[in-house]
mmCIF file with all atom_site columns, C-alpha atoms in Angstrom:
data_model
loop_
_atom_site.group_PDB
_atom_site.id
_atom_site.type_symbol
_atom_site.label_atom_id
_atom_site.label_alt_id
_atom_site.label_comp_id
_atom_site.label_asym_id
_atom_site.label_entity_id
_atom_site.label_seq_id
_atom_site.pdbx_PDB_ins_code
_atom_site.Cartn_x
_atom_site.Cartn_y
_atom_site.Cartn_z
_atom_site.occupancy
_atom_site.B_iso_or_equiv
_atom_site.pdbx_formal_charge
_atom_site.auth_seq_id
_atom_site.auth_comp_id
_atom_site.auth_asym_id
_atom_site.auth_atom_id
_atom_site.pdbx_PDB_model_num
ATOM 1   C CA . ALA A 1 1   ? 0.000   0.000  0.000   1.00 75.00 ? 1   ALA A CA 1
ATOM 2   C CA . GLN A 1 2   ? 1.091   3.525  -0.688  1.00 85.00 ? 2   GLN A CA 1
ATOM 3   C CA . THR A 1 3   ? 1.814   5.957  2.133   1.00 93.00 ? 3   THR A CA 1
ATOM 4   C CA . VAL A 1 4   ? 2.210   9.735  2.125   1.00 97.00 ? 4   VAL A CA 1
ATOM 5   C CA . THR A 1 5   ? 4.150   11.544 4.840   1.00 97.00 ? 5   THR A CA 1
ATOM 6   C CA . GLN A 1 6   ? 4.048   15.233 5.637   1.00 98.00 ? 6   GLN A CA 1
ATOM 7   C CA . SER A 1 7   ? 6.566   15.843 8.391   1.00 96.00 ? 7   SER A CA 1
ATOM 8   C CA . GLN A 1 8   ? 5.659   19.466 9.109   1.00 97.00 ? 8   GLN A CA 1
ATOM 9   C CA . PRO A 1 9   ? 2.437   19.734 11.144  1.00 97.00 ? 9   PRO A CA 1
ATOM 10  C CA . GLU A 1 10  ? 2.661   23.536 10.982  1.00 97.00 ? 10  GLU A CA 1
ATOM 11  C CA . MET A 1 11  ? 4.615   26.149 9.048   1.00 98.00 ? 11  MET A CA 1
ATOM 12  C CA . SER A 1 12  ? 4.667   29.917 9.397   1.00 97.00 ? 12  SER A CA 1
ATOM 13  C CA . VAL A 1 13  ? 5.830   32.483 6.845   1.00 97.00 ? 13  VAL A CA 1
ATOM 14  C CA . GLN A 1 14  ? 5.840   36.244 6.528   1.00 97.00 ? 14  GLN A CA 1
ATOM 15  C CA . GLU A 1 15  ? 3.553   37.726 3.918   1.00 97.00 ? 15  GLU A CA 1
ATOM 16  C CA . ALA A 1 16  ? 5.346   38.111 0.551   1.00 97.00 ? 16  ALA A CA 1
ATOM 17  C CA . GLU A 1 17  ? 8.012   35.581 1.518   1.00 98.00 ? 17  GLU A CA 1
ATOM 18  C CA . THR A 1 18  ? 8.542   32.084 0.107   1.00 98.00 ? 18  THR A CA 1
ATOM 19  C CA . VAL A 1 19  ? 7.726   28.857 1.936   1.00 98.00 ? 19  VAL A CA 1
ATOM 20  C CA . THR A 1 20  ? 8.291   25.202 1.081   1.00 98.00 ? 20  THR A CA 1
ATOM 21  C CA . LEU A 1 21  ? 6.077   22.388 2.315   1.00 98.00 ? 21  LEU A CA 1
ATOM 22  C CA . SER A 1 22  ? 7.547   18.897 2.376   1.00 98.00 ? 22  SER A CA 1
ATOM 23  C CA . CYS A 1 23  ? 6.013   15.617 1.264   1.00 98.00 ? 23  CYS A CA 1
ATOM 24  C CA . THR A 1 24  ? 7.473   12.157 0.842   1.00 98.00 ? 24  THR A CA 1
ATOM 25  C CA . TYR A 1 25  ? 5.703   9.041  -0.293  1.00 97.00 ? 25  TYR A CA 1
ATOM 26  C CA . ASP A 1 26  ? 6.292   5.349  -0.548  1.00 95.00 ? 26  ASP A CA 1
ATOM 27  C CA . THR A 1 27  ? 5.259   3.277  -3.542  1.00 92.00 ? 27  THR A CA 1
ATOM 28  C CA . SER A 1 28  ? 6.447   0.391  -5.656  1.00 90.00 ? 28  SER A CA 1
ATOM 29  C CA . GLU A 1 29  ? 4.733   1.744  -8.753  1.00 88.00 ? 29  GLU A CA 1
ATOM 30  C CA . SER A 1 30  ? 6.452   3.636  -11.556 1.00 86.00 ? 30  SER A CA 1
ATOM 31  C CA . ASP A 1 31  ? 3.425   5.534  -12.869 1.00 86.00 ? 31  ASP A CA 1
ATOM 32  C CA . TYR A 1 32  ? 1.235   7.605  -10.594 1.00 89.00 ? 32  TYR A CA 1
ATOM 33  C CA . TYR A 1 33  ? -0.111  11.086 -9.914  1.00 89.00 ? 33  TYR A CA 1
ATOM 34  C CA . LEU A 1 34  ? 0.783   13.466 -7.120  1.00 93.00 ? 34  LEU A CA 1
ATOM 35  C CA . PHE A 1 35  ? -1.312  16.376 -5.934  1.00 93.00 ? 35  PHE A CA 1
ATOM 36  C CA . TRP A 1 36  ? -1.269  19.255 -3.507  1.00 96.00 ? 36  TRP A CA 1
ATOM 37  C CA . TYR A 1 37  ? -4.663  20.263 -2.142  1.00 94.00 ? 37  TYR A CA 1
ATOM 38  C CA . LYS A 1 38  ? -5.543  23.286 -0.034  1.00 96.00 ? 38  LYS A CA 1
ATOM 39  C CA . GLN A 1 39  ? -8.268  23.040 2.611   1.00 95.00 ? 39  GLN A CA 1
ATOM 40  C CA . PRO A 1 40  ? -9.452  26.361 4.078   1.00 94.00 ? 40  PRO A CA 1
ATOM 41  C CA . PRO A 1 41  ? -11.832 26.489 7.067   1.00 91.00 ? 41  PRO A CA 1
ATOM 42  C CA . SER A 1 42  ? -14.733 26.029 4.644   1.00 88.00 ? 42  SER A CA 1
ATOM 43  C CA . ARG A 1 43  ? -13.500 22.399 4.456   1.00 91.00 ? 43  ARG A CA 1
ATOM 44  C CA . GLN A 1 44  ? -13.624 22.211 0.656   1.00 89.00 ? 44  GLN A CA 1
ATOM 45  C CA . MET A 1 45  ? -10.491 20.624 -0.773  1.00 89.00 ? 45  MET A CA 1
ATOM 46  C CA . ILE A 1 46  ? -9.130  22.808 -3.571  1.00 91.00 ? 46  ILE A CA 1
ATOM 47  C CA . LEU A 1 47  ? -6.629  21.464 -6.074  1.00 90.00 ? 47  LEU A CA 1
ATOM 48  C CA . VAL A 1 48  ? -3.461  23.577 -6.057  1.00 93.00 ? 48  VAL A CA 1
ATOM 49  C CA . ILE A 1 49  ? -1.179  21.661 -8.398  1.00 92.00 ? 49  ILE A CA 1
ATOM 50  C CA . ARG A 1 50  ? -0.694  18.184 -9.826  1.00 91.00 ? 50  ARG A CA 1
ATOM 51  C CA . GLN A 1 51  ? 2.225   16.220 -11.222 1.00 92.00 ? 51  GLN A CA 1
ATOM 52  C CA . GLU A 1 52  ? 2.295   13.109 -13.377 1.00 89.00 ? 52  GLU A CA 1
ATOM 53  C CA . ALA A 1 53  ? 5.162   10.843 -12.400 1.00 90.00 ? 53  ALA A CA 1
ATOM 54  C CA . TYR A 1 54  ? 6.262   10.180 -15.973 1.00 89.00 ? 54  TYR A CA 1
ATOM 55  C CA . LYS A 1 55  ? 6.892   13.897 -16.524 1.00 88.00 ? 55  LYS A CA 1
ATOM 56  C CA . GLN A 1 56  ? 10.347  15.031 -15.512 1.00 86.00 ? 56  GLN A CA 1
ATOM 57  C CA . GLN A 1 57  ? 9.488   18.717 -15.664 1.00 92.00 ? 57  GLN A CA 1
ATOM 58  C CA . ASN A 1 58  ? 8.264   20.167 -12.393 1.00 95.00 ? 58  ASN A CA 1
ATOM 59  C CA . ALA A 1 59  ? 4.709   21.502 -12.490 1.00 93.00 ? 59  ALA A CA 1
ATOM 60  C CA . THR A 1 60  ? 4.059   25.202 -11.897 1.00 94.00 ? 60  THR A CA 1
ATOM 61  C CA . GLU A 1 61  ? 0.846   27.144 -11.388 1.00 91.00 ? 61  GLU A CA 1
ATOM 62  C CA . ASN A 1 62  ? 1.431   30.886 -10.976 1.00 94.00 ? 62  ASN A CA 1
ATOM 63  C CA . ARG A 1 63  ? 2.976   31.330 -7.482  1.00 97.00 ? 63  ARG A CA 1
ATOM 64  C CA . PHE A 1 64  ? 2.917   27.594 -6.789  1.00 97.00 ? 64  PHE A CA 1
ATOM 65  C CA . SER A 1 65  ? 5.567   25.174 -7.966  1.00 97.00 ? 65  SER A CA 1
ATOM 66  C CA . VAL A 1 66  ? 6.745   21.724 -7.020  1.00 97.00 ? 66  VAL A CA 1
ATOM 67  C CA . ASN A 1 67  ? 10.099  20.041 -6.672  1.00 97.00 ? 67  ASN A CA 1
ATOM 68  C CA . PHE A 1 68  ? 9.454   16.472 -7.778  1.00 97.00 ? 68  PHE A CA 1
ATOM 69  C CA . GLN A 1 69  ? 12.301  14.083 -7.029  1.00 96.00 ? 69  GLN A CA 1
ATOM 70  C CA . LYS A 1 70  ? 11.093  10.689 -8.255  1.00 95.00 ? 70  LYS A CA 1
ATOM 71  C CA . ALA A 1 71  ? 14.104  8.674  -7.112  1.00 95.00 ? 71  ALA A CA 1
ATOM 72  C CA . ALA A 1 72  ? 13.901  10.176 -3.651  1.00 96.00 ? 72  ALA A CA 1
ATOM 73  C CA . LYS A 1 73  ? 10.076  9.910  -3.652  1.00 96.00 ? 73  LYS A CA 1
ATOM 74  C CA . SER A 1 74  ? 9.832   13.526 -2.647  1.00 97.00 ? 74  SER A CA 1
ATOM 75  C CA . PHE A 1 75  ? 7.223   16.070 -3.766  1.00 97.00 ? 75  PHE A CA 1
ATOM 76  C CA . SER A 1 76  ? 7.592   19.462 -2.097  1.00 98.00 ? 76  SER A CA 1
ATOM 77  C CA . LEU A 1 77  ? 5.411   22.515 -2.713  1.00 98.00 ? 77  LEU A CA 1
ATOM 78  C CA . LYS A 1 78  ? 6.908   25.989 -2.967  1.00 98.00 ? 78  LYS A CA 1
ATOM 79  C CA . ILE A 1 79  ? 4.678   29.001 -2.506  1.00 98.00 ? 79  ILE A CA 1
ATOM 80  C CA . SER A 1 80  ? 6.239   32.267 -3.646  1.00 98.00 ? 80  SER A CA 1
ATOM 81  C CA . ASP A 1 81  ? 5.096   35.751 -2.618  1.00 98.00 ? 81  ASP A CA 1
ATOM 82  C CA . SER A 1 82  ? 2.885   34.311 0.126   1.00 98.00 ? 82  SER A CA 1
ATOM 83  C CA . GLN A 1 83  ? -0.481  35.986 0.541   1.00 97.00 ? 83  GLN A CA 1
ATOM 84  C CA . LEU A 1 84  ? -2.880  36.071 3.474   1.00 97.00 ? 84  LEU A CA 1
ATOM 85  C CA . GLY A 1 85  ? -5.336  34.032 1.427   1.00 96.00 ? 85  GLY A CA 1
ATOM 86  C CA . ASP A 1 86  ? -2.836  31.176 1.246   1.00 97.00 ? 86  ASP A CA 1
ATOM 87  C CA . ALA A 1 87  ? -3.396  30.398 4.928   1.00 97.00 ? 87  ALA A CA 1
ATOM 88  C CA . ALA A 1 88  ? -4.968  26.925 5.120   1.00 97.00 ? 88  ALA A CA 1
ATOM 89  C CA . MET A 1 89  ? -4.243  23.247 5.620   1.00 97.00 ? 89  MET A CA 1
ATOM 90  C CA . TYR A 1 90  ? -2.239  21.790 2.751   1.00 98.00 ? 90  TYR A CA 1
ATOM 91  C CA . PHE A 1 91  ? -2.457  18.116 1.892   1.00 97.00 ? 91  PHE A CA 1
ATOM 92  C CA . CYS A 1 92  ? -0.168  16.107 -0.321  1.00 97.00 ? 92  CYS A CA 1
ATOM 93  C CA . ALA A 1 93  ? -1.906  13.224 -2.092  1.00 94.00 ? 93  ALA A CA 1
ATOM 94  C CA . TYR A 1 94  ? -0.985  10.214 -4.199  1.00 93.00 ? 94  TYR A CA 1
ATOM 95  C CA . ARG A 1 95  ? -3.035  8.369  -6.765  1.00 87.00 ? 95  ARG A CA 1
ATOM 96  C CA . THR A 1 96  ? -2.158  5.243  -8.651  1.00 81.00 ? 96  THR A CA 1
ATOM 97  C CA . GLN A 1 97  ? -2.201  5.464  -12.437 1.00 70.00 ? 97  GLN A CA 1
ATOM 98  C CA . SER A 1 98  ? -3.262  1.906  -12.916 1.00 62.00 ? 98  SER A CA 1
ATOM 99  C CA . GLY A 1 99  ? -6.935  2.363  -12.121 1.00 56.00 ? 99  GLY A CA 1
ATOM 100 C CA . GLY A 1 100 ? -8.979  -0.731 -11.503 1.00 52.00 ? 100 GLY A CA 1
ATOM 101 C CA . GLY A 1 101 ? -9.864  -1.220 -7.877  1.00 47.00 ? 101 GLY A CA 1
ATOM 102 C CA . ALA A 1 102 ? -7.408  1.286  -6.466  1.00 51.00 ? 102 ALA A CA 1
ATOM 103 C CA . ASP A 1 103 ? -9.182  4.493  -7.402  1.00 64.00 ? 103 ASP A CA 1
ATOM 104 C CA . GLY A 1 104 ? -8.925  6.599  -4.283  1.00 79.00 ? 104 GLY A CA 1
ATOM 105 C CA . LEU A 1 105 ? -6.433  9.266  -3.316  1.00 87.00 ? 105 LEU A CA 1
ATOM 106 C CA . THR A 1 106 ? -4.029  8.589  -0.437  1.00 91.00 ? 106 THR A CA 1
ATOM 107 C CA . PHE A 1 107 ? -3.503  11.751 1.601   1.00 94.00 ? 107 PHE A CA 1
ATOM 108 C CA . GLY A 1 108 ? -0.860  12.846 4.062   1.00 97.00 ? 108 GLY A CA 1
ATOM 109 C CA . LYS A 1 109 ? -1.829  14.246 7.456   1.00 96.00 ? 109 LYS A CA 1
ATOM 110 C CA . GLY A 1 110 ? -1.481  17.812 6.296   1.00 97.00 ? 110 GLY A CA 1
ATOM 111 C CA . THR A 1 111 ? 0.528   20.940 7.070   1.00 98.00 ? 111 THR A CA 1
ATOM 112 C CA . HIS A 1 112 ? -1.125  23.955 8.638   1.00 98.00 ? 112 HIS A CA 1
ATOM 113 C CA . LEU A 1 113 ? 0.241   27.040 6.883   1.00 98.00 ? 113 LEU A CA 1
ATOM 114 C CA . ILE A 1 114 ? 0.133   30.325 8.788   1.00 98.00 ? 114 ILE A CA 1
ATOM 115 C CA . ILE A 1 115 ? 0.779   33.623 7.001   1.00 97.00 ? 115 ILE A CA 1
ATOM 116 C CA . GLN A 1 116 ? 2.124   36.387 9.232   1.00 96.00 ? 116 GLN A CA 1
ATOM 117 C CA . PRO A 1 117 ? 1.071   39.871 8.064   1.00 94.00 ? 117 PRO A CA 1
ATOM 118 C CA . GLY B 2 1   ? -24.981 22.505 -10.327 1.00 56.00 ? 1   GLY B CA 1
ATOM 119 C CA . ALA B 2 2   ? -21.875 24.640 -10.237 1.00 76.00 ? 2   ALA B CA 1
ATOM 120 C CA . GLY B 2 3   ? -20.187 22.637 -7.533  1.00 91.00 ? 3   GLY B CA 1
ATOM 121 C CA . VAL B 2 4   ? -20.466 19.518 -5.406  1.00 94.00 ? 4   VAL B CA 1
ATOM 122 C CA . SER B 2 5   ? -23.163 20.014 -2.802  1.00 96.00 ? 5   SER B CA 1
ATOM 123 C CA . GLN B 2 6   ? -23.311 18.074 0.445   1.00 97.00 ? 6   GLN B CA 1
ATOM 124 C CA . SER B 2 7   ? -26.035 18.049 3.049   1.00 97.00 ? 7   SER B CA 1
ATOM 125 C CA . PRO B 2 8   ? -26.464 18.450 5.883   1.00 98.00 ? 8   PRO B CA 1
ATOM 126 C CA . ARG B 2 9   ? -23.432 20.594 6.626   1.00 97.00 ? 9   ARG B CA 1
ATOM 127 C CA . TYR B 2 10  ? -23.528 19.532 10.288  1.00 98.00 ? 10  TYR B CA 1
ATOM 128 C CA . LYS B 2 11  ? -25.127 16.502 11.876  1.00 98.00 ? 11  LYS B CA 1
ATOM 129 C CA . VAL B 2 12  ? -25.244 15.547 15.531  1.00 98.00 ? 12  VAL B CA 1
ATOM 130 C CA . ALA B 2 13  ? -26.338 11.985 16.181  1.00 98.00 ? 13  ALA B CA 1
ATOM 131 C CA . LYS B 2 14  ? -26.842 10.042 19.364  1.00 98.00 ? 14  LYS B CA 1
ATOM 132 C CA . ARG B 2 15  ? -24.826 6.868  19.615  1.00 98.00 ? 15  ARG B CA 1
ATOM 133 C CA . GLY B 2 16  ? -26.750 4.042  18.017  1.00 98.00 ? 16  GLY B CA 1
ATOM 134 C CA . GLN B 2 17  ? -28.728 6.296  15.691  1.00 98.00 ? 17  GLN B CA 1
ATOM 135 C CA . ASP B 2 18  ? -28.707 5.790  11.905  1.00 98.00 ? 18  ASP B CA 1
ATOM 136 C CA . VAL B 2 19  ? -27.633 8.718  9.695   1.00 98.00 ? 19  VAL B CA 1
ATOM 137 C CA . ALA B 2 20  ? -27.765 9.469  5.978   1.00 98.00 ? 20  ALA B CA 1
ATOM 138 C CA . LEU B 2 21  ? -25.425 11.928 4.301   1.00 98.00 ? 21  LEU B CA 1
ATOM 139 C CA . ARG B 2 22  ? -26.185 13.260 0.846   1.00 98.00 ? 22  ARG B CA 1
ATOM 140 C CA . CYS B 2 23  ? -23.900 14.253 -2.010  1.00 98.00 ? 23  CYS B CA 1
ATOM 141 C CA . ASP B 2 24  ? -25.023 16.078 -5.158  1.00 97.00 ? 24  ASP B CA 1
ATOM 142 C CA . PRO B 2 25  ? -22.128 15.899 -7.626  1.00 96.00 ? 25  PRO B CA 1
ATOM 143 C CA . ILE B 2 26  ? -21.589 18.252 -10.518 1.00 93.00 ? 26  ILE B CA 1
ATOM 144 C CA . SER B 2 27  ? -24.125 17.443 -13.217 1.00 92.00 ? 27  SER B CA 1
ATOM 145 C CA . GLY B 2 28  ? -22.802 14.890 -15.662 1.00 90.00 ? 28  GLY B CA 1
ATOM 146 C CA . HIS B 2 29  ? -19.846 13.833 -13.543 1.00 90.00 ? 29  HIS B CA 1
ATOM 147 C CA . VAL B 2 30  ? -19.203 10.141 -13.952 1.00 90.00 ? 30  VAL B CA 1
ATOM 148 C CA . SER B 2 31  ? -16.999 9.416  -10.947 1.00 90.00 ? 31  SER B CA 1
ATOM 149 C CA . LEU B 2 32  ? -17.989 9.963  -7.336  1.00 93.00 ? 32  LEU B CA 1
ATOM 150 C CA . PHE B 2 33  ? -15.896 9.349  -4.230  1.00 93.00 ? 33  PHE B CA 1
ATOM 151 C CA . TRP B 2 34  ? -16.531 9.422  -0.490  1.00 96.00 ? 34  TRP B CA 1
ATOM 152 C CA . TYR B 2 35  ? -13.808 10.212 2.027   1.00 96.00 ? 35  TYR B CA 1
ATOM 153 C CA . GLN B 2 36  ? -13.721 10.270 5.824   1.00 97.00 ? 36  GLN B CA 1
ATOM 154 C CA . GLN B 2 37  ? -11.606 12.941 7.516   1.00 97.00 ? 37  GLN B CA 1
ATOM 155 C CA . ALA B 2 38  ? -11.037 12.549 11.238  1.00 96.00 ? 38  ALA B CA 1
ATOM 156 C CA . LEU B 2 39  ? -10.018 15.588 13.259  1.00 93.00 ? 39  LEU B CA 1
ATOM 157 C CA . GLY B 2 40  ? -6.426  16.585 12.526  1.00 91.00 ? 40  GLY B CA 1
ATOM 158 C CA . GLN B 2 41  ? -5.999  13.963 9.836   1.00 94.00 ? 41  GLN B CA 1
ATOM 159 C CA . GLY B 2 42  ? -6.022  13.799 6.070   1.00 95.00 ? 42  GLY B CA 1
ATOM 160 C CA . PRO B 2 43  ? -9.036  12.392 4.265   1.00 95.00 ? 43  PRO B CA 1
ATOM 161 C CA . GLU B 2 44  ? -9.225  8.625  3.920   1.00 94.00 ? 44  GLU B CA 1
ATOM 162 C CA . PHE B 2 45  ? -10.843 6.898  0.964   1.00 92.00 ? 45  PHE B CA 1
ATOM 163 C CA . LEU B 2 46  ? -14.117 5.131  1.646   1.00 95.00 ? 46  LEU B CA 1
ATOM 164 C CA . THR B 2 47  ? -15.708 4.183  -1.660  1.00 94.00 ? 47  THR B CA 1
ATOM 165 C CA . TYR B 2 48  ? -15.873 4.958  -5.391  1.00 92.00 ? 48  TYR B CA 1
ATOM 166 C CA . PHE B 2 49  ? -18.714 4.961  -7.922  1.00 93.00 ? 49  PHE B CA 1
ATOM 167 C CA . GLN B 2 50  ? -18.544 5.083  -11.680 1.00 91.00 ? 50  GLN B CA 1
ATOM 168 C CA . ASN B 2 51  ? -22.053 6.153  -12.637 1.00 93.00 ? 51  ASN B CA 1
ATOM 169 C CA . GLU B 2 52  ? -24.332 3.876  -10.589 1.00 96.00 ? 52  GLU B CA 1
ATOM 170 C CA . ALA B 2 53  ? -21.781 1.088  -10.172 1.00 95.00 ? 53  ALA B CA 1
ATOM 171 C CA . GLN B 2 54  ? -19.874 0.908  -6.909  1.00 94.00 ? 54  GLN B CA 1
ATOM 172 C CA . LEU B 2 55  ? -16.485 -0.216 -8.179  1.00 90.00 ? 55  LEU B CA 1
ATOM 173 C CA . ASP B 2 56  ? -14.510 0.033  -4.969  1.00 89.00 ? 56  ASP B CA 1
ATOM 174 C CA . LYS B 2 57  ? -15.741 -0.110 -1.387  1.00 91.00 ? 57  LYS B CA 1
ATOM 175 C CA . SER B 2 58  ? -12.516 -1.278 0.153   1.00 90.00 ? 58  SER B CA 1
ATOM 176 C CA . GLY B 2 59  ? -12.266 1.750  2.437   1.00 92.00 ? 59  GLY B CA 1
ATOM 177 C CA . LEU B 2 60  ? -15.578 1.329  4.218   1.00 96.00 ? 60  LEU B CA 1
ATOM 178 C CA . PRO B 2 61  ? -14.552 0.691  7.847   1.00 94.00 ? 61  PRO B CA 1
ATOM 179 C CA . SER B 2 62  ? -17.324 -1.719 8.760   1.00 95.00 ? 62  SER B CA 1
ATOM 180 C CA . ASP B 2 63  ? -20.571 -3.234 7.545   1.00 96.00 ? 63  ASP B CA 1
ATOM 181 C CA . ARG B 2 64  ? -22.379 -0.391 9.315   1.00 98.00 ? 64  ARG B CA 1
ATOM 182 C CA . PHE B 2 65  ? -21.320 1.837  6.425   1.00 98.00 ? 65  PHE B CA 1
ATOM 183 C CA . PHE B 2 66  ? -23.272 1.647  3.189   1.00 97.00 ? 66  PHE B CA 1
ATOM 184 C CA . ALA B 2 67  ? -23.215 3.883  0.107   1.00 98.00 ? 67  ALA B CA 1
ATOM 185 C CA . GLU B 2 68  ? -25.435 4.022  -2.931  1.00 98.00 ? 68  GLU B CA 1
ATOM 186 C CA . ARG B 2 69  ? -25.850 6.003  -6.136  1.00 97.00 ? 69  ARG B CA 1
ATOM 187 C CA . PRO B 2 70  ? -28.899 4.384  -7.727  1.00 96.00 ? 70  PRO B CA 1
ATOM 188 C CA . GLU B 2 71  ? -29.324 6.675  -10.740 1.00 95.00 ? 71  GLU B CA 1
ATOM 189 C CA . GLY B 2 72  ? -25.719 7.615  -11.261 1.00 93.00 ? 72  GLY B CA 1
ATOM 190 C CA . SER B 2 73  ? -26.091 11.136 -9.903  1.00 95.00 ? 73  SER B CA 1
ATOM 191 C CA . VAL B 2 74  ? -26.942 11.799 -6.232  1.00 98.00 ? 74  VAL B CA 1
ATOM 192 C CA . SER B 2 75  ? -25.206 9.560  -3.715  1.00 98.00 ? 75  SER B CA 1
ATOM 193 C CA . THR B 2 76  ? -26.066 8.747  -0.126  1.00 98.00 ? 76  THR B CA 1
ATOM 194 C CA . LEU B 2 77  ? -23.681 7.494  2.530   1.00 98.00 ? 77  LEU B CA 1
ATOM 195 C CA . LYS B 2 78  ? -25.528 5.715  5.314   1.00 98.00 ? 78  LYS B CA 1
ATOM 196 C CA . ILE B 2 79  ? -24.094 4.844  8.682   1.00 98.00 ? 79  ILE B CA 1
ATOM 197 C CA . GLN B 2 80  ? -26.059 2.485  10.866  1.00 98.00 ? 80  GLN B CA 1
ATOM 198 C CA . ARG B 2 81  ? -25.841 2.325  14.659  1.00 98.00 ? 81  ARG B CA 1
ATOM 199 C CA . THR B 2 82  ? -23.391 5.219  14.818  1.00 98.00 ? 82  THR B CA 1
ATOM 200 C CA . GLN B 2 83  ? -20.451 5.018  17.224  1.00 97.00 ? 83  GLN B CA 1
ATOM 201 C CA . GLN B 2 84  ? -18.303 7.802  18.647  1.00 97.00 ? 84  GLN B CA 1
ATOM 202 C CA . GLU B 2 85  ? -15.403 6.790  16.414  1.00 96.00 ? 85  GLU B CA 1
ATOM 203 C CA . ASP B 2 86  ? -17.584 7.638  13.399  1.00 98.00 ? 86  ASP B CA 1
ATOM 204 C CA . SER B 2 87  ? -17.309 11.333 14.307  1.00 98.00 ? 87  SER B CA 1
ATOM 205 C CA . ALA B 2 88  ? -15.541 12.974 11.364  1.00 98.00 ? 88  ALA B CA 1
ATOM 206 C CA . VAL B 2 89  ? -16.026 15.145 8.315   1.00 97.00 ? 89  VAL B CA 1
ATOM 207 C CA . TYR B 2 90  ? -17.364 13.156 5.382   1.00 98.00 ? 90  TYR B CA 1
ATOM 208 C CA . LEU B 2 91  ? -16.229 14.574 2.050   1.00 96.00 ? 91  LEU B CA 1
ATOM 209 C CA . CYS B 2 92  ? -17.660 13.818 -1.347  1.00 96.00 ? 92  CYS B CA 1
ATOM 210 C CA . ALA B 2 93  ? -15.802 14.433 -4.609  1.00 93.00 ? 93  ALA B CA 1
ATOM 211 C CA . SER B 2 94  ? -16.719 14.014 -8.251  1.00 91.00 ? 94  SER B CA 1
ATOM 212 C CA . SER B 2 95  ? -14.861 13.906 -11.529 1.00 86.00 ? 95  SER B CA 1
ATOM 213 C CA . ARG B 2 96  ? -16.080 14.473 -15.074 1.00 82.00 ? 96  ARG B CA 1
ATOM 214 C CA . THR B 2 97  ? -14.535 11.351 -16.488 1.00 73.00 ? 97  THR B CA 1
ATOM 215 C CA . SER B 2 98  ? -13.792 7.952  -15.091 1.00 65.00 ? 98  SER B CA 1
ATOM 216 C CA . ALA B 2 99  ? -10.563 7.473  -13.208 1.00 56.00 ? 99  ALA B CA 1
ATOM 217 C CA . PRO B 2 100 ? -7.728  7.633  -14.039 1.00 51.00 ? 100 PRO B CA 1
ATOM 218 C CA . SER B 2 101 ? -8.132  9.846  -17.121 1.00 51.00 ? 101 SER B CA 1
ATOM 219 C CA . GLY B 2 102 ? -10.016 12.402 -15.065 1.00 48.00 ? 102 GLY B CA 1
ATOM 220 C CA . PHE B 2 103 ? -6.870  13.284 -13.243 1.00 49.00 ? 103 PHE B CA 1
ATOM 221 C CA . ARG B 2 104 ? -5.255  14.675 -16.364 1.00 48.00 ? 104 ARG B CA 1
ATOM 222 C CA . GLN B 2 105 ? -8.040  17.222 -16.405 1.00 48.00 ? 105 GLN B CA 1
ATOM 223 C CA . GLY B 2 106 ? -7.632  18.603 -12.940 1.00 52.00 ? 106 GLY B CA 1
ATOM 224 C CA . GLY B 2 107 ? -8.592  15.838 -10.599 1.00 67.00 ? 107 GLY B CA 1
ATOM 225 C CA . TYR B 2 108 ? -11.602 15.869 -8.368  1.00 81.00 ? 108 TYR B CA 1
ATOM 226 C CA . THR B 2 109 ? -13.973 18.624 -7.332  1.00 89.00 ? 109 THR B CA 1
ATOM 227 C CA . PHE B 2 110 ? -14.709 18.308 -3.639  1.00 92.00 ? 110 PHE B CA 1
ATOM 228 C CA . GLY B 2 111 ? -17.744 19.364 -1.666  1.00 94.00 ? 111 GLY B CA 1
ATOM 229 C CA . SER B 2 112 ? -17.518 21.138 1.681   1.00 94.00 ? 112 SER B CA 1
ATOM 230 C CA . GLY B 2 113 ? -18.340 17.995 3.595   1.00 96.00 ? 113 GLY B CA 1
ATOM 231 C CA . THR B 2 114 ? -20.691 16.997 6.376   1.00 98.00 ? 114 THR B CA 1
ATOM 232 C CA . ARG B 2 115 ? -19.331 17.221 9.908   1.00 97.00 ? 115 ARG B CA 1
ATOM 233 C CA . LEU B 2 116 ? -20.796 14.308 11.864  1.00 98.00 ? 116 LEU B CA 1
ATOM 234 C CA . THR B 2 117 ? -20.585 14.369 15.641  1.00 98.00 ? 117 THR B CA 1
ATOM 235 C CA . VAL B 2 118 ? -21.746 11.290 17.528  1.00 98.00 ? 118 VAL B CA 1
ATOM 236 C CA . VAL B 2 119 ? -22.575 11.944 21.174  1.00 97.00 ? 119 VAL B CA 1
#
């Protein structure tokens, strides 16, 4: 079974600064998807960025980028120019590419991101 | 609808009571997932539907948990004889296409969940 580990229960950053959230995962598969989701107090999980394991290029979405290290099974999220609206819980998630019976996402325990004004 | 709608938003149940949680996915979405999120934890997969077919129920924690999606749209998660350990947020998510191709198009859209408290 796959596991996802987020070792930082909480991170704090000054507004406009850059912060990196860590995620490692364990899998025996070669093809899979990785995601970062944001969960504000409204509880709705919002997709921030996704990465397909077969792609070597790191995904970027505006101020959000990832550092995907497949050999190290590491998938960190970098948030540049942090804004107050970025404050939330951030979850790293894994999904097998193979489909079939294993269709759910496996989530880490989350990192609570605090933005200091 | 414009998003995934879940009701009720909050539910308090007495231990032993049966509850039913509703999920209205985005119209036309083929895939529907239920997740359980305990306090301070990440969501955990419960079950997956492709249209009306329940293709994976491996995450349901016990036979007290039952999910259905009879017409391939609205889904209901039912918990019988609720226990305190069932207290959690129950999240529903839908995807336009069937997994895994849906993930190339942005992944799931989640609802805001139902917070169940069993007292």
